[in-house]
mmCIF file of C-alpha atoms in Angstrom:
data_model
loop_
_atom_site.group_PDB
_atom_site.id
_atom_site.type_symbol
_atom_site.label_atom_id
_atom_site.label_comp_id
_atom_site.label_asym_id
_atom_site.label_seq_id
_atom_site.Cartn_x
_atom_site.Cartn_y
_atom_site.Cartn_z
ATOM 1 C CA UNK A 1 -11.144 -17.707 7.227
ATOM 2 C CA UNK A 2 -8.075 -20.276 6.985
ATOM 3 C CA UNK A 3 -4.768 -19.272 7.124
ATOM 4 C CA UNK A 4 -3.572 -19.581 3.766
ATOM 5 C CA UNK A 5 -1.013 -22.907 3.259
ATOM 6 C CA UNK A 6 0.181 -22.062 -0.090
ATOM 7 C CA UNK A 7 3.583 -20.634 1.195
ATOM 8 C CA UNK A 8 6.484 -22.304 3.071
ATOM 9 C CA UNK A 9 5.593 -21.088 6.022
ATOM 10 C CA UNK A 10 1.944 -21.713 5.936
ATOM 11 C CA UNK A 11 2.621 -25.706 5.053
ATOM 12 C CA UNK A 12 5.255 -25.521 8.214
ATOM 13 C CA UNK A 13 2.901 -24.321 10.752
ATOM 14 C CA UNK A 14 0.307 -26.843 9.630
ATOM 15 C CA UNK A 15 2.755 -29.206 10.162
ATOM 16 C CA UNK A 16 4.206 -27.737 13.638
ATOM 17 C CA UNK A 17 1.938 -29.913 15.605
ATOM 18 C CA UNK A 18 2.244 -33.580 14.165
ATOM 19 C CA UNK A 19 5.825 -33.309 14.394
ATOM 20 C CA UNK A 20 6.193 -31.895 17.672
ATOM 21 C CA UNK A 21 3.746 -34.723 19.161
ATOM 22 C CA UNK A 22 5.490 -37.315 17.399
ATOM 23 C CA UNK A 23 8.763 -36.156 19.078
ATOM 24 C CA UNK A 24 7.476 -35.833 22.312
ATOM 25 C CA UNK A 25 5.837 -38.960 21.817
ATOM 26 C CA UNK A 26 8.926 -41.007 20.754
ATOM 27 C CA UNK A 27 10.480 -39.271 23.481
ATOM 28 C CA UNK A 28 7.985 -40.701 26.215
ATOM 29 C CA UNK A 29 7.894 -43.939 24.568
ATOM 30 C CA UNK A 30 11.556 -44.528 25.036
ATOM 31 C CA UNK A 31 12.002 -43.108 28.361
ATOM 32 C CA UNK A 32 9.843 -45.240 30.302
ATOM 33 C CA UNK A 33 7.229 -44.855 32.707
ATOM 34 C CA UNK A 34 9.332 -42.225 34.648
ATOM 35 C CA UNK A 35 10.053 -40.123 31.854
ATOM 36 C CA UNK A 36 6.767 -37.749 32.521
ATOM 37 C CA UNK A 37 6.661 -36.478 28.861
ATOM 38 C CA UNK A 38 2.364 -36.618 28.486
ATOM 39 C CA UNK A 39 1.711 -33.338 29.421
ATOM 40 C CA UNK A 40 4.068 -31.594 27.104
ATOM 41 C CA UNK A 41 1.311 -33.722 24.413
ATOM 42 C CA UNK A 42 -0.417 -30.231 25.017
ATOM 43 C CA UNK A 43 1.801 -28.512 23.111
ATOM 44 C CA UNK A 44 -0.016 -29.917 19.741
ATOM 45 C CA UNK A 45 -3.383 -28.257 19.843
ATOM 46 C CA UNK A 46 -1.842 -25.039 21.078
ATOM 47 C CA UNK A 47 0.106 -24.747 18.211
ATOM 48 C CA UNK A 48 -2.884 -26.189 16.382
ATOM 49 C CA UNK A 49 -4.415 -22.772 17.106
ATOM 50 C CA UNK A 50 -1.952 -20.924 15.514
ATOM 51 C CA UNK A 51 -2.862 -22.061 11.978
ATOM 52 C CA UNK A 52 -6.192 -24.112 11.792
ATOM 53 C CA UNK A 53 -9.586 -23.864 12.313
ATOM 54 C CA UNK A 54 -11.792 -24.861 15.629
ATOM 55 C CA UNK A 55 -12.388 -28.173 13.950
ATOM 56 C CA UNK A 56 -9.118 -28.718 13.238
ATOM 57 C CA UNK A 57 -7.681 -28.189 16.581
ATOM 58 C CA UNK A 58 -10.103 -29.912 18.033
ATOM 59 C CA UNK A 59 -8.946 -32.809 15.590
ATOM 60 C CA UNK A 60 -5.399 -33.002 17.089
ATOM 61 C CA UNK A 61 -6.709 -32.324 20.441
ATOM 62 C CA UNK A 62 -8.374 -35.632 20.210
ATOM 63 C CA UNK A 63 -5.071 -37.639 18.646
ATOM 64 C CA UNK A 64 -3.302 -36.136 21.605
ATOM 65 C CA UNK A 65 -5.584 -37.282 24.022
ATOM 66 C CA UNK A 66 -5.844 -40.710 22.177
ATOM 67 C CA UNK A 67 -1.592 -40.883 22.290
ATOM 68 C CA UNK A 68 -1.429 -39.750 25.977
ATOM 69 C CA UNK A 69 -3.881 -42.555 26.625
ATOM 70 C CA UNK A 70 -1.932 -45.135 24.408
ATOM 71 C CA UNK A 71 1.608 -44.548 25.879
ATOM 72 C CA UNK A 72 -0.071 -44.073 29.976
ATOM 73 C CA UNK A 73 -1.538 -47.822 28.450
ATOM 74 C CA UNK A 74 2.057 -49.030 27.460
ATOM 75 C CA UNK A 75 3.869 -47.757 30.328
ATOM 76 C CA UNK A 76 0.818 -49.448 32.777
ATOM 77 C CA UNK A 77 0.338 -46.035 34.440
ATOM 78 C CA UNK A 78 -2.702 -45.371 32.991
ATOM 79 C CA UNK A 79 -5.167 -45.317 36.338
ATOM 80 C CA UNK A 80 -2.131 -43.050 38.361
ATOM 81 C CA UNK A 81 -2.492 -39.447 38.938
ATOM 82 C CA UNK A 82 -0.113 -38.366 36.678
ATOM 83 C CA UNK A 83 -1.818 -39.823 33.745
ATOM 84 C CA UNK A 84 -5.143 -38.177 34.510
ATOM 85 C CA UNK A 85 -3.132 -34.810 35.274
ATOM 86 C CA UNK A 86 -1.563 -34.738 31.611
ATOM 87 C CA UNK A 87 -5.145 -35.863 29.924
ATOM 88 C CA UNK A 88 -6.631 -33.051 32.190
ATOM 89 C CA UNK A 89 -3.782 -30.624 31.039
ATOM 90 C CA UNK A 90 -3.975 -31.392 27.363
ATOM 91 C CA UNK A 91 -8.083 -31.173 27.585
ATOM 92 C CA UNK A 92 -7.780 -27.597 29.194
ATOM 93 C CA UNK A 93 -5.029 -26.353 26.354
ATOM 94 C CA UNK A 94 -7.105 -28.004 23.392
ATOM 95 C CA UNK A 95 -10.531 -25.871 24.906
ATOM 96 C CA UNK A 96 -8.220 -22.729 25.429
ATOM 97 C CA UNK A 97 -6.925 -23.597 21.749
ATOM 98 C CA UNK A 98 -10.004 -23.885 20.060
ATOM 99 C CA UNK A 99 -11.065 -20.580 21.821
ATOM 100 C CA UNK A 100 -8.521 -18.631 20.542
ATOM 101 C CA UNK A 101 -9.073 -20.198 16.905
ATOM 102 C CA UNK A 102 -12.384 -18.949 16.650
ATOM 103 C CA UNK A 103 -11.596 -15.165 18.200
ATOM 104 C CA UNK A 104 -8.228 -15.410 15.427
ATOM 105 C CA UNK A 105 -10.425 -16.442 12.508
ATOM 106 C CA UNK A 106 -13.348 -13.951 14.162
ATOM 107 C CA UNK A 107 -10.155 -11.154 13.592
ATOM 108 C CA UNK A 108 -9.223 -12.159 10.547
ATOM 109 C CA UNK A 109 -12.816 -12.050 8.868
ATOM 110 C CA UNK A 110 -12.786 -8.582 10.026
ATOM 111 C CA UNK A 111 -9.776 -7.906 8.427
ATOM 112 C CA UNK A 112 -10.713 -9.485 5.269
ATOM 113 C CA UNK A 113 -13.674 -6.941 5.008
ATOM 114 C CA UNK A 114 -12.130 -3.915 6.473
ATOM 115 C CA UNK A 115 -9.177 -4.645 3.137
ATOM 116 C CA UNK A 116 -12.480 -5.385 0.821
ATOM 117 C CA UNK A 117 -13.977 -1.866 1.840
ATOM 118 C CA UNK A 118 -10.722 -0.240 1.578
ATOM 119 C CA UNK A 119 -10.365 -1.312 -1.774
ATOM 120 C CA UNK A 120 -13.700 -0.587 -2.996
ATOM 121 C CA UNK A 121 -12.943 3.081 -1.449
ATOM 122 C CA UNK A 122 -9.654 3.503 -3.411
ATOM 123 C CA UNK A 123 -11.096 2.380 -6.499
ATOM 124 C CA UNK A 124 -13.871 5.439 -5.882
ATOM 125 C CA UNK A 125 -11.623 7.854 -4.822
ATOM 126 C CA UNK A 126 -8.135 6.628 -7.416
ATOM 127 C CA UNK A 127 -9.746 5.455 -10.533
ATOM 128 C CA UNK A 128 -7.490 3.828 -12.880
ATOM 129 C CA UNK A 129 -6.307 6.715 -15.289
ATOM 130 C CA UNK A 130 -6.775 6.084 -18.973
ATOM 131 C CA UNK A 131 -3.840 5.123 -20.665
ATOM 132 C CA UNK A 132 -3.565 6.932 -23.655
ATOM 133 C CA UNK A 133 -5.009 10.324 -23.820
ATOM 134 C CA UNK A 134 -4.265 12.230 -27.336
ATOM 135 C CA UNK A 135 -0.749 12.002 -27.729
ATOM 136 C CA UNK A 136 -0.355 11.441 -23.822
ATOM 137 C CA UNK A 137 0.465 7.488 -22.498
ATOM 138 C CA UNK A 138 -0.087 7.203 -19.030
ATOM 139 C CA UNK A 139 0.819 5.174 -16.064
ATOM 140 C CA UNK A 140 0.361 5.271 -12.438
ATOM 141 C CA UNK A 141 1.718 3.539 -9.167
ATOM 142 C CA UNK A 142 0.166 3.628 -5.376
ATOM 143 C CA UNK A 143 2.020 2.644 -2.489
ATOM 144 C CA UNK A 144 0.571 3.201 0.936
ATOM 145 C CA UNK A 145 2.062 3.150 3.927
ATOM 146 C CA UNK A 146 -1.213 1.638 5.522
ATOM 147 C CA UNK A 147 -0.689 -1.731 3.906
ATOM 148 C CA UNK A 148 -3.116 -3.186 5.553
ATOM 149 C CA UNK A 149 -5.996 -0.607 4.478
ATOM 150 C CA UNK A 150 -4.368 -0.214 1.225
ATOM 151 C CA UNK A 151 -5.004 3.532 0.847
ATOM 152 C CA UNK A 152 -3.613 6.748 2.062
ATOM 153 C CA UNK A 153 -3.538 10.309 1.324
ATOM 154 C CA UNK A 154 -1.643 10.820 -1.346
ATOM 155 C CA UNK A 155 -3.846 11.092 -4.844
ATOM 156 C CA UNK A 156 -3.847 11.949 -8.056
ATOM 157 C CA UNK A 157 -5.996 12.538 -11.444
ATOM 158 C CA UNK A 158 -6.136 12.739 -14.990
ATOM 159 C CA UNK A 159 -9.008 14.626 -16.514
ATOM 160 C CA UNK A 160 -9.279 14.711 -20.741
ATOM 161 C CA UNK A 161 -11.120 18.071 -21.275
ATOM 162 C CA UNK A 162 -11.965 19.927 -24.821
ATOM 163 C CA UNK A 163 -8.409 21.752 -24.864
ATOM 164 C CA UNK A 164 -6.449 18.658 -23.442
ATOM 165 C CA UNK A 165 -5.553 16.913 -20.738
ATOM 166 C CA UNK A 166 -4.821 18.189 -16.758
ATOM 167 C CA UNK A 167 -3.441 16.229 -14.425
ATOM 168 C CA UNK A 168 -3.256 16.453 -10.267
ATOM 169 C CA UNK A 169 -0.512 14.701 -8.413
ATOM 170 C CA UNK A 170 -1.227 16.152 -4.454
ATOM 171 C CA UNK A 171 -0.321 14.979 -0.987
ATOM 172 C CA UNK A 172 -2.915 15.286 2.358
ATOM 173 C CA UNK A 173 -0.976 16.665 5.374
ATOM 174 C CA UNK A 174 -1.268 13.626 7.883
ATOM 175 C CA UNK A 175 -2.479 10.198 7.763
ATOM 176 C CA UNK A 176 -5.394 8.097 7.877
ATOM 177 C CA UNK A 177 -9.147 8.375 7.655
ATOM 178 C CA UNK A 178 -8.752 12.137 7.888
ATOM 179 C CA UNK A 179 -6.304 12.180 5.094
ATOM 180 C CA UNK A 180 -8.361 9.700 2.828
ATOM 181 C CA UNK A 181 -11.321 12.555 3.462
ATOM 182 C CA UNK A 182 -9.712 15.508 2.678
ATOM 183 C CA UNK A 183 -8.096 13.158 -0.890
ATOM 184 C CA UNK A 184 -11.745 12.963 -1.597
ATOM 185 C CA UNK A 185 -12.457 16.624 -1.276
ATOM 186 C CA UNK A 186 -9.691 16.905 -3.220
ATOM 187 C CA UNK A 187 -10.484 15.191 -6.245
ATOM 188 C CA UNK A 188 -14.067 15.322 -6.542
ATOM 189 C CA UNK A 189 -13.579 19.219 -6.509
ATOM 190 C CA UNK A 190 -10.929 18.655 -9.323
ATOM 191 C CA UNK A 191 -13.188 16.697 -11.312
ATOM 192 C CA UNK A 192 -15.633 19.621 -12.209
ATOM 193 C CA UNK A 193 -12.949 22.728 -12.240
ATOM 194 C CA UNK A 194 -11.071 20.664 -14.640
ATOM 195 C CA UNK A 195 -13.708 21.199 -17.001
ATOM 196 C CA UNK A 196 -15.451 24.180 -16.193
ATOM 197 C CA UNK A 197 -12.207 26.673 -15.199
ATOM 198 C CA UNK A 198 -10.189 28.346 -18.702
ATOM 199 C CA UNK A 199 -6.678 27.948 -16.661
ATOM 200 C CA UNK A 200 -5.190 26.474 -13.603
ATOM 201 C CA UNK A 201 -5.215 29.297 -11.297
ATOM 202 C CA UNK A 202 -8.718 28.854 -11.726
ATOM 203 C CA UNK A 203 -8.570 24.818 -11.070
ATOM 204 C CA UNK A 204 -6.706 26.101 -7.807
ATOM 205 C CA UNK A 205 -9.207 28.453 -6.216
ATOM 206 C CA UNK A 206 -12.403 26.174 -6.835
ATOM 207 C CA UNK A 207 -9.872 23.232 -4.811
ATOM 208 C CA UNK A 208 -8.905 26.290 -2.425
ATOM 209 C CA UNK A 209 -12.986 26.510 -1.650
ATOM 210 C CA UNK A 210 -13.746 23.563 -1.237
ATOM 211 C CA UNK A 211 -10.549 23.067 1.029
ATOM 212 C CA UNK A 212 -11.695 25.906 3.240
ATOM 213 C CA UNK A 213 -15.075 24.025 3.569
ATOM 214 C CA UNK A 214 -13.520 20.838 4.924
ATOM 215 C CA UNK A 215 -10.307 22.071 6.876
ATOM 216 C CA UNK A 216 -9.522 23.048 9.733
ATOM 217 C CA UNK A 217 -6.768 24.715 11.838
ATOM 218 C CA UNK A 218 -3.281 24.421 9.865
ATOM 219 C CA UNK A 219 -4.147 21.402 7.656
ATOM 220 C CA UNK A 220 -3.099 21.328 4.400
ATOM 221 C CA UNK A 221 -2.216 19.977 0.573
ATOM 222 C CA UNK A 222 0.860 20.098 -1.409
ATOM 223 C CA UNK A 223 -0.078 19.658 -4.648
ATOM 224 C CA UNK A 224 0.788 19.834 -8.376
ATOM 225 C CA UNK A 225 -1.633 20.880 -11.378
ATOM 226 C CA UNK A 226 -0.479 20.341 -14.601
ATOM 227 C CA UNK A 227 -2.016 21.373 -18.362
ATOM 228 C CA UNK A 228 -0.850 19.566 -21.927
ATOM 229 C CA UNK A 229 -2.780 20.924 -24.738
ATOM 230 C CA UNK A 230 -1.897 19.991 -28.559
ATOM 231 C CA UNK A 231 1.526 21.914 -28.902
ATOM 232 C CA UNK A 232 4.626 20.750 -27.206
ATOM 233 C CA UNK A 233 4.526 22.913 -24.178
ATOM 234 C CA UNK A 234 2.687 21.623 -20.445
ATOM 235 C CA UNK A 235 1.712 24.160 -18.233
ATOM 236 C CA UNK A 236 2.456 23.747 -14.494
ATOM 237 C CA UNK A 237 1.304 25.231 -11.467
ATOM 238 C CA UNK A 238 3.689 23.864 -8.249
ATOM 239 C CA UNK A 239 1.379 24.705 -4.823
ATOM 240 C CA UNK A 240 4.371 23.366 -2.795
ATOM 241 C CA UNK A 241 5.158 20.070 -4.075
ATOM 242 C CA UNK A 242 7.758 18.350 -4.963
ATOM 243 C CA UNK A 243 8.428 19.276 -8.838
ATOM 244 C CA UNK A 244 7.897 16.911 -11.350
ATOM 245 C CA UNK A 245 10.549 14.896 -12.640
ATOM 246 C CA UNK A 246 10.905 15.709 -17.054
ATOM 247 C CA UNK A 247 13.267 13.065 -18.732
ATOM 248 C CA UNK A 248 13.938 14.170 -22.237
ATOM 249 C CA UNK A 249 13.944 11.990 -25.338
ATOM 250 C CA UNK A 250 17.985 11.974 -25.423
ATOM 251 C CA UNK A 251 17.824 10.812 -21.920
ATOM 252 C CA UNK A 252 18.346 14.457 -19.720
ATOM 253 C CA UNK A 253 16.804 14.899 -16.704
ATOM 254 C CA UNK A 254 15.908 18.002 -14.866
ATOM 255 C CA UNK A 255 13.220 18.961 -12.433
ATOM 256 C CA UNK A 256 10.384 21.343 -13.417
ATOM 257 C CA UNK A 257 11.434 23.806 -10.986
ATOM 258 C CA UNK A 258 8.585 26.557 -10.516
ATOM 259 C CA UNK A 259 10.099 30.236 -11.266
ATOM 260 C CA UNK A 260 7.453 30.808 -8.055
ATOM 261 C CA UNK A 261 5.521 28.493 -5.630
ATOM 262 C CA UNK A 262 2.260 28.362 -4.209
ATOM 263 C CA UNK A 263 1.782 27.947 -1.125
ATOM 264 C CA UNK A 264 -0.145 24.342 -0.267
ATOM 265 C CA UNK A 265 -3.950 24.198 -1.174
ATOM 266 C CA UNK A 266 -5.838 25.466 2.146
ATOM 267 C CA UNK A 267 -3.002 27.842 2.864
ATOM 268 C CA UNK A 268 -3.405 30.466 -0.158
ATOM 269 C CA UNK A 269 -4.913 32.475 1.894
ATOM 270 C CA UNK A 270 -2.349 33.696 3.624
ATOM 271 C CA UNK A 271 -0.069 34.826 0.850
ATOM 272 C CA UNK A 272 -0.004 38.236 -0.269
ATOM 273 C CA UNK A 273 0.623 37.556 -4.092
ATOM 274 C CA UNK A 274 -0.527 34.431 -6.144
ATOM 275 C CA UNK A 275 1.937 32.400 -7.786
ATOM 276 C CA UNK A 276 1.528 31.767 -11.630
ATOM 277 C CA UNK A 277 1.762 29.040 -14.079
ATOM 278 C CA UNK A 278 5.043 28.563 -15.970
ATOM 279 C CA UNK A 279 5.486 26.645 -18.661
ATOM 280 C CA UNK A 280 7.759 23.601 -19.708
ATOM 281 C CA UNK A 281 8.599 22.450 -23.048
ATOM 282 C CA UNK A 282 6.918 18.460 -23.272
ATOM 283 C CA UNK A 283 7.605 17.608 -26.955
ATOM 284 C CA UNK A 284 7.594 14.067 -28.687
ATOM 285 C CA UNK A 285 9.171 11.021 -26.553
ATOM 286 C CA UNK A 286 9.484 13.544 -23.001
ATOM 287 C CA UNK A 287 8.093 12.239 -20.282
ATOM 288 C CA UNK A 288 7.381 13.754 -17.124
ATOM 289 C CA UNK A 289 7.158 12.097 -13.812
ATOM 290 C CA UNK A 290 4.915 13.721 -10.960
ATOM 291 C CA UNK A 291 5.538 11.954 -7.253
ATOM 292 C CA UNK A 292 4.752 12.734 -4.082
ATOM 293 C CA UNK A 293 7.197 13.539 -1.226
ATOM 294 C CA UNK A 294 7.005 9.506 -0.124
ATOM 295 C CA UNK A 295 9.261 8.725 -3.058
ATOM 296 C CA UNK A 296 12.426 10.864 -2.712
ATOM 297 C CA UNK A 297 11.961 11.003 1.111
ATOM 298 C CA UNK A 298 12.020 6.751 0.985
ATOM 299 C CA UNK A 299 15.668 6.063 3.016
ATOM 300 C CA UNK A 300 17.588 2.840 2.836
ATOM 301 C CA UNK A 301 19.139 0.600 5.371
ATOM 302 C CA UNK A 302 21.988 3.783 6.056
ATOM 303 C CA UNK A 303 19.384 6.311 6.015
ATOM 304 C CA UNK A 304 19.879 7.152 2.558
ATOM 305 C CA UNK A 305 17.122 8.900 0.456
ATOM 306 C CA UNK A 306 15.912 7.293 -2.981
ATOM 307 C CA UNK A 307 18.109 8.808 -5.754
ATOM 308 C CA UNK A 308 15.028 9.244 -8.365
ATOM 309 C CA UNK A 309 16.631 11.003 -10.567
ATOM 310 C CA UNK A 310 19.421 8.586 -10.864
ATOM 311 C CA UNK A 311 16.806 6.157 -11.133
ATOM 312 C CA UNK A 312 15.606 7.781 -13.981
ATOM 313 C CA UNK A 313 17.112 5.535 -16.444
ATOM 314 C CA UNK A 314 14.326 2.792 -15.689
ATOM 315 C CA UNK A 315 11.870 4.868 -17.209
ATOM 316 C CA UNK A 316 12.916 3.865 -20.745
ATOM 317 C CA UNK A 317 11.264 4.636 -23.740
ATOM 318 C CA UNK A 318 11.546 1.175 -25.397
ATOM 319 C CA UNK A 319 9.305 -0.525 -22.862
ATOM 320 C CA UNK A 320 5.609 0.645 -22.370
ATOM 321 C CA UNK A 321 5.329 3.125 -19.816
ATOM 322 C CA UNK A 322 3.419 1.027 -16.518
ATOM 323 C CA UNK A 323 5.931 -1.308 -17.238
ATOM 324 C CA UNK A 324 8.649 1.564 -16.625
ATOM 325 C CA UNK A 325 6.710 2.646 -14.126
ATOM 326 C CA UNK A 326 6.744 -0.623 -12.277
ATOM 327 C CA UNK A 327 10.063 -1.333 -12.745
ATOM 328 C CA UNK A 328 11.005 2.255 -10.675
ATOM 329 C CA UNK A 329 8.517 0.881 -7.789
ATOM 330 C CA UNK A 330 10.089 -2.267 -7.834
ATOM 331 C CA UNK A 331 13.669 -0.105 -7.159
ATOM 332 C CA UNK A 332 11.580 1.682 -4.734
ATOM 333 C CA UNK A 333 10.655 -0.878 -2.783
ATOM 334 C CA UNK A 334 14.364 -2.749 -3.133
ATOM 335 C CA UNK A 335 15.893 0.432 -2.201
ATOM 336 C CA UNK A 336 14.199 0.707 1.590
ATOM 337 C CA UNK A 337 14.358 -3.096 1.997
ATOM 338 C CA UNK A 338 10.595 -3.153 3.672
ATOM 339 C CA UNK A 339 7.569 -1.469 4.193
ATOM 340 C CA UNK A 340 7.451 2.117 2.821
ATOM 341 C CA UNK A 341 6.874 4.597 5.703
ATOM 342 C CA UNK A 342 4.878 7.025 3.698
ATOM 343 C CA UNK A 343 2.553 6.746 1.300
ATOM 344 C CA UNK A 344 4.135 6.949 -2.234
ATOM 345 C CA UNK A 345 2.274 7.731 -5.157
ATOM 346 C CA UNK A 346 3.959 7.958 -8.894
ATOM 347 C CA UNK A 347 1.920 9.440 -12.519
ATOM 348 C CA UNK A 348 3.886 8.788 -15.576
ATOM 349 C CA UNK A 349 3.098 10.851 -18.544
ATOM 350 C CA UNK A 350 4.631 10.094 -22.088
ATOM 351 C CA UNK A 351 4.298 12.146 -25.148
ATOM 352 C CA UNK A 352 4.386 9.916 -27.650
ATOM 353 C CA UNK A 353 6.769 10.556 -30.816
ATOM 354 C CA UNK A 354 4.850 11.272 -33.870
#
């Protein structure tokens, strides 16, 4: 694998070596024989290595030779010791060079298909949700902190069922591989109750079984069920998550706070009463944003968490709603100013007006 010269900097460090031979080579040229500039010719195939291939800095290992040669020619020290120490000296750097070009590209290959299985895993475990779903549109955004696996434990799910639709937005205690198991536990549980249980609490034990067959010790998953049948109500059960986000059609915004909260899938065990669905109204041109702690936890330069709900307004109604959606990731992402710590997943439903 090549280093990939479409950018600015890629073009520079392909360049890096002609120009700083040149220089030293100008530099050598007009300083005379006692200048002693022909080792620092080395310096070309060692930063060859930083961008090319084994062929390739093996390439400018040879013009360096074939310079230090010409200029120990011009300057009539060509047979002298220190001639034959800086052709020695840029020999040894252009083998050391072309060593580390081929364990680079060796790392990079590996990197390449670690990202290739990664993806391949993310689009098993996060399928792309379908778009419109009755009256629902639908949109979702993934941000993992792991950008260089591309997949984390935050997940989510939209199922279309006989009675409607039911959505999970959830969040794995901890961080990779572990996490990206217990996400597929997760959903692949969700993916039959969905159809088979008549209400969420139902949807939440069979994920509370299968949890208990995977976990261990104190682990655990926040999580977020939510059911929209054909009237203008969406039923919610909260198992400790953050609450989703409703923006009404006049432009209001208030958080589906739960009356009660579950505790965390793989912890309902310990509490002594269950927690019940409560209902929200969801009528034409709501929407209702479910996120995962990564999102309002995301802090700016000054420490500063990401005001979502002031952010709100990007969600609007007059553009389609993964274009909203992309828009508020795009804030996301300007709001921290770099990588996102945590992984940060976003579901946008829309009830469409009628």
């Amino acid at each position: 694998m090549r280093l990939r010269t479409g950018g600015l900097d890629g073009r520079l460090l392909l360049r890096l070596p002609y120009g700083v031979m040149g220089v030293i080579a100008a530099a050598d040229f007009l300083g005379g024989p006692g200048a002693g500039y022909l080792p620092l010719l080395s310096l070309g195939p060692a930063f060859a290595s930083l961008a090319g291939g084994v062929r390739r800095t093996a390439s400018i290992g040879l013009l360096s030779v074939t310079l230090c040669v010409a200029l120990a020619a011009y300057n009539n020290s060509l047979g002298g010791r220190g001639a034959y120490l800086a052709l020695l000296s840029i020999i040894g750097v252009t083998a050391a060079a072309m060593l580390a070009s081929e364990l680079r590209e060796r790392k990079e290959r590996e990197l390449s298909d670690i990202r290739t299985v990664a993806e391949v895993a993310q689009r098993v475990l996060l399928r792309p949700v379908p778009r419109r779903v009755g009256p629902i549109h639908a949109a979702v955004s993934y941000t993992s902190a792991s950008a260089r696996a591309r997949i984390g434990g935050d997940l989510y799910e939209v199922v279309t069922t006989p009675d409607g639709v039911r959505v999970l937005v959830g969040d794995v205690q901890g961080k990779g591989l572990d996490a990206v198991e217990t996400a597929a536990v997760v959903l692949g549980a969700f993916r039959e109750a969905a159809y088979d249980e008549p209400d969420l609490p139902g949807v939440a034990v069979r994920l509370e079984r299968a949890l208990s067959r995977h976990l261990t010790g104190e682990q655990f998953v926040t999580a977020v069920l939510a059911e929209i049948g054909p009237g203008d109500k969406a039923g919610l059960l909260n198992c400790g998550h953050p609450p989703p986000l409703m923006i009404r059609s006049d432009g209001r915004t208030e958080p589906a706070d739960p009356p009660d909260v579950a505790p965390p899938l793989g912890l309902m065990d310990m509490a002594t009463a269950k927690a019940p669905p409560f209902e929200v109204d969801f009528g034409p041109g709501d929407q209702m944003l479910l996120y995962t702690d990564g999102v309002i936890e995301a802090r700016d330069a000054a420490g500063r968490f990401y005001p979502l709900a002031e952010r709100s307004h990007l969600l609007s109604t007059g553009v389609e709603p993964q274009e909203a959606l992309d828009r508020l990731q795009n804030d996301l992402v300007e709001h921290v100013g770099g990588p996102i710590k945590d992984d940060a997943a976003m579901l946008l439903l829309r009830h469409r007006s009628r």
